GROMACS .gro file of C-alpha atoms in nm:
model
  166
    1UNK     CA    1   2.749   3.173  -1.540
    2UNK     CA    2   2.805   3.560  -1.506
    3UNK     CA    3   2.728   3.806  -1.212
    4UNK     CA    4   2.400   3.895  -1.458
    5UNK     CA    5   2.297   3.571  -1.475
    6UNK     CA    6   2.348   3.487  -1.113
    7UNK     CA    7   2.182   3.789  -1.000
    8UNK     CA    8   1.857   3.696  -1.199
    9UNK     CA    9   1.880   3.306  -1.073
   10UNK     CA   10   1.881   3.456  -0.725
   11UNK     CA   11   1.634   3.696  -0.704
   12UNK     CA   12   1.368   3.452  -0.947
   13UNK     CA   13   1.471   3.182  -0.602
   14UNK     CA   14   1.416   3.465  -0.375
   15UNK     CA   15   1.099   3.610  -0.536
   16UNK     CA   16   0.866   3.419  -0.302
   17UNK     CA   17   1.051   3.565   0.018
   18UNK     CA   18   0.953   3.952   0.002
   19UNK     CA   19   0.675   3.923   0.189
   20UNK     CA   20   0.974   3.806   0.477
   21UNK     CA   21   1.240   4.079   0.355
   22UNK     CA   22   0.934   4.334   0.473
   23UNK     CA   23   1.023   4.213   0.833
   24UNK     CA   24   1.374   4.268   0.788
   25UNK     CA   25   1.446   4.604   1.048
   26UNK     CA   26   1.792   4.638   0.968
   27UNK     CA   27   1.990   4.695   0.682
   28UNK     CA   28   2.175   4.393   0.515
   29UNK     CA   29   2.386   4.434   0.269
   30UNK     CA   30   2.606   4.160   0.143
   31UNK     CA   31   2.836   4.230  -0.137
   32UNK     CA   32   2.962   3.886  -0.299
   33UNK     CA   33   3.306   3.831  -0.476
   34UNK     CA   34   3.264   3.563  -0.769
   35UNK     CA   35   3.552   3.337  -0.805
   36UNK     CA   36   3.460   3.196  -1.096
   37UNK     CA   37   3.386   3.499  -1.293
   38UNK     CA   38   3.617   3.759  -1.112
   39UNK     CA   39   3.248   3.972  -1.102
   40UNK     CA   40   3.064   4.105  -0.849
   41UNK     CA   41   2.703   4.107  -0.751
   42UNK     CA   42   2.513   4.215  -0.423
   43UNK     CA   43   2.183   4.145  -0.187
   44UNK     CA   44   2.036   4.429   0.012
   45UNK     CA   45   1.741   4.411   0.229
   46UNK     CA   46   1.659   4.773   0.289
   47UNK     CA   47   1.297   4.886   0.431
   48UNK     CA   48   1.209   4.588   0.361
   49UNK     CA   49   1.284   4.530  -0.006
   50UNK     CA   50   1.474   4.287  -0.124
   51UNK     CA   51   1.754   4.386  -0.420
   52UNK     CA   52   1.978   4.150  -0.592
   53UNK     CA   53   2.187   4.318  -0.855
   54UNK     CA   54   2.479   4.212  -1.040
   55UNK     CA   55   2.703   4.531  -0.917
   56UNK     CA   56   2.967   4.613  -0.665
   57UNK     CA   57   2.844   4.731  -0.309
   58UNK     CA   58   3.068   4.989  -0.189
   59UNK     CA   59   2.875   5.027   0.206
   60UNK     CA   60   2.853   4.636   0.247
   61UNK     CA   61   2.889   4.515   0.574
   62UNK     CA   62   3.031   4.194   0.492
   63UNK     CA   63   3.150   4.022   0.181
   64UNK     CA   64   3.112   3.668   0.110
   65UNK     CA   65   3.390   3.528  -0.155
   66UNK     CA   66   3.284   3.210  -0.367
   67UNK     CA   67   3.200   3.036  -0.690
   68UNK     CA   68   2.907   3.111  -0.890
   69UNK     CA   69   2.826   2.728  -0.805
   70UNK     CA   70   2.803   2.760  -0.458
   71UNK     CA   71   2.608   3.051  -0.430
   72UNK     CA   72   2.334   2.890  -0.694
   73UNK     CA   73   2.302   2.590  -0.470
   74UNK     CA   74   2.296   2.774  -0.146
   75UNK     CA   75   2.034   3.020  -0.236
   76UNK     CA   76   1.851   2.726  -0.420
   77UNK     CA   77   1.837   2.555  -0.063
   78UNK     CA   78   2.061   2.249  -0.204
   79UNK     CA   79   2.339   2.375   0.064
   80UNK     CA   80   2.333   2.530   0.364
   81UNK     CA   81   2.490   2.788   0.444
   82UNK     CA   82   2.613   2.710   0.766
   83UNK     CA   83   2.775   2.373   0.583
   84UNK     CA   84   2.901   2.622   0.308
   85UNK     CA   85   3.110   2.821   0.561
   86UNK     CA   86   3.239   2.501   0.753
   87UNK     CA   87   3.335   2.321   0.450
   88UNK     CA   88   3.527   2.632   0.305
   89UNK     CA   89   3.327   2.654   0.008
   90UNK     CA   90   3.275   3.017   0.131
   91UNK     CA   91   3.452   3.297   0.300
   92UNK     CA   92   3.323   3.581   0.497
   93UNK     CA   93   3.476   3.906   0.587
   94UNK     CA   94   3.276   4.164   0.786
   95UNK     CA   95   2.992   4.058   0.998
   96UNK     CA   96   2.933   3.714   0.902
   97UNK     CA   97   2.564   3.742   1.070
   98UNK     CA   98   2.424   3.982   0.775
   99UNK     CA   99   2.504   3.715   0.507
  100UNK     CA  100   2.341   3.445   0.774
  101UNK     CA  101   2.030   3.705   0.780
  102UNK     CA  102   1.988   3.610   0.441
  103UNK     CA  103   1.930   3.218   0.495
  104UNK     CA  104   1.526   3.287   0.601
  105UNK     CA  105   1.464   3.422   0.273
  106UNK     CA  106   1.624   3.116   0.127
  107UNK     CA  107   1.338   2.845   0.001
  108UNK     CA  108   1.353   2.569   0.209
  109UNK     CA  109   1.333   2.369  -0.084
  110UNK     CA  110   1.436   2.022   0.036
  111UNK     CA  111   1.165   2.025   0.331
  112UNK     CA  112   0.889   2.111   0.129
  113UNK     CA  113   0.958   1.808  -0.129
  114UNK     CA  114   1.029   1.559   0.126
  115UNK     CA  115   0.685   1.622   0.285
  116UNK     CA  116   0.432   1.639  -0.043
  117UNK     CA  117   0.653   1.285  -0.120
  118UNK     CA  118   0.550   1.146   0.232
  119UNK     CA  119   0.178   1.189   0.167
  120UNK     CA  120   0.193   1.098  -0.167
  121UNK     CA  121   0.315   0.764  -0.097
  122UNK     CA  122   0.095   0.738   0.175
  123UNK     CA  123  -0.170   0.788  -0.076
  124UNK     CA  124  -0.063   0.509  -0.294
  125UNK     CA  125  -0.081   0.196  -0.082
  126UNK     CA  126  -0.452   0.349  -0.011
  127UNK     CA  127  -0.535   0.375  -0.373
  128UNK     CA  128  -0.366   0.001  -0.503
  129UNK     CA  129  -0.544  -0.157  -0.226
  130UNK     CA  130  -0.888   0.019  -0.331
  131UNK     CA  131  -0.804  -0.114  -0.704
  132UNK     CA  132  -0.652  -0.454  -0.651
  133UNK     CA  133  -1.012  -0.587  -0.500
  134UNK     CA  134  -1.185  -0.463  -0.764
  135UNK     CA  135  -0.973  -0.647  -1.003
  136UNK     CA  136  -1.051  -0.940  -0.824
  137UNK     CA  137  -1.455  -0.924  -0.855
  138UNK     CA  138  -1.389  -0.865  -1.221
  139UNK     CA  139  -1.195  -1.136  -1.244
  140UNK     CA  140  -1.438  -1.340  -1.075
  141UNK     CA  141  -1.756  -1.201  -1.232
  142UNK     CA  142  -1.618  -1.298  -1.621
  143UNK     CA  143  -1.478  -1.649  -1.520
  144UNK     CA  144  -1.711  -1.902  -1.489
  145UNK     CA  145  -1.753  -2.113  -1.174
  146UNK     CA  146  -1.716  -2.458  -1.139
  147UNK     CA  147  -2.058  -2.523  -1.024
  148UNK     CA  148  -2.212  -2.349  -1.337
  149UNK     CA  149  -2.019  -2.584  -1.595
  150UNK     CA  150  -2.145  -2.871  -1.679
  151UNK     CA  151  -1.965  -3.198  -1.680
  152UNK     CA  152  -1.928  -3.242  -2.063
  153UNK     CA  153  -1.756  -2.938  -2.117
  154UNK     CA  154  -1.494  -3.017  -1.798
  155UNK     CA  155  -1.420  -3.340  -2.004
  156UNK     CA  156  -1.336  -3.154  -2.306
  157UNK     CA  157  -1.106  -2.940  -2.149
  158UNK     CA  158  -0.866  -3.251  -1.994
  159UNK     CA  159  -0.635  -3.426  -2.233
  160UNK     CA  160  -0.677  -3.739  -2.457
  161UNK     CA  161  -0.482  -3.964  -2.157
  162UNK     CA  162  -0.728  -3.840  -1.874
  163UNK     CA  163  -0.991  -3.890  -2.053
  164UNK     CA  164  -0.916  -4.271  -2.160
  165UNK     CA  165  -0.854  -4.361  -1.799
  166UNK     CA  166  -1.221  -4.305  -1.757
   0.00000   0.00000   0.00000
């Protein structure tokens, strides 16, 4: 993947966060070194709109040096950032707080599934146990009972040796 690419992967996972860049009051500006690539690409929050652009930054105020890879997953909200920086996966020169500004514009993409799969399968046990009775009465309602047979047909159904026991 290229700084183009990139660029256009971040800003489509970013897209739903401009109504939060608008309450950005500073300037950040984050230029990002590609390992990977040897590219460059940059995200600005200025008066509150957000820019992602697959270009060099020359008034950043900090740069943030890693793969194309770990920048996908942590603006994806696979990765943290804060376990990005601990595990070395990314370096930071300048003020590492601006590229940390960034993180609330970040979906929080593994909260949001976790809770739709909670009520889901909260939902489920619900809707078996509303089926499984009703399963039941059918069952019931096309077998006949014993009461209803008569005793004739009973015989018929047990086997030759029953039968001569009689």
């Amino acid at each position: 993947m290229n700084n183009i690419e990139l660029s256009e992967k971040i800003s489509a996972y970013l897209k739903g966060s401009k109504a939060k860049a608008k309450k950005f009051k500073d300037l950040v500006a984050v230029h990002f070194n590609l390992l990977d690539v040897s590219e460059n690409m940059y995200i600005e929050v200025k008066d509150g709109v957000l820019s992602v652009m697959p270009y060099e930054y020359n008034d950043k105020q900090a740069t943030v040096t890693a793969s194309t890879e770990v920048l996908d997953k942590i603006f994806s909200g696979a990765l943290s950032m804060d376990e990005a920086i601990a595990s070395g996966y990314v370096q930071i020169e300048g003020d590492s707080d601006k590229f940390k500004a960034l993180a609330v514009l970040i979906p929080a993409a593994k909260t949001e599934t976790k809770a739709p799969a909670k009520k889901t399968d909260e939902k489920k046990p619900a809707a078996k146990t509303c089926k499984a009775p009703a399963k039941k009465e059918e069952d019931k309602a096309s077998a006949p009972k014993a009461e209803e047979k008569p005793a004739a047909k009973a015989d018929e159904k047990k086997p030759a040796a029953y039968k001569a026991k009689k």
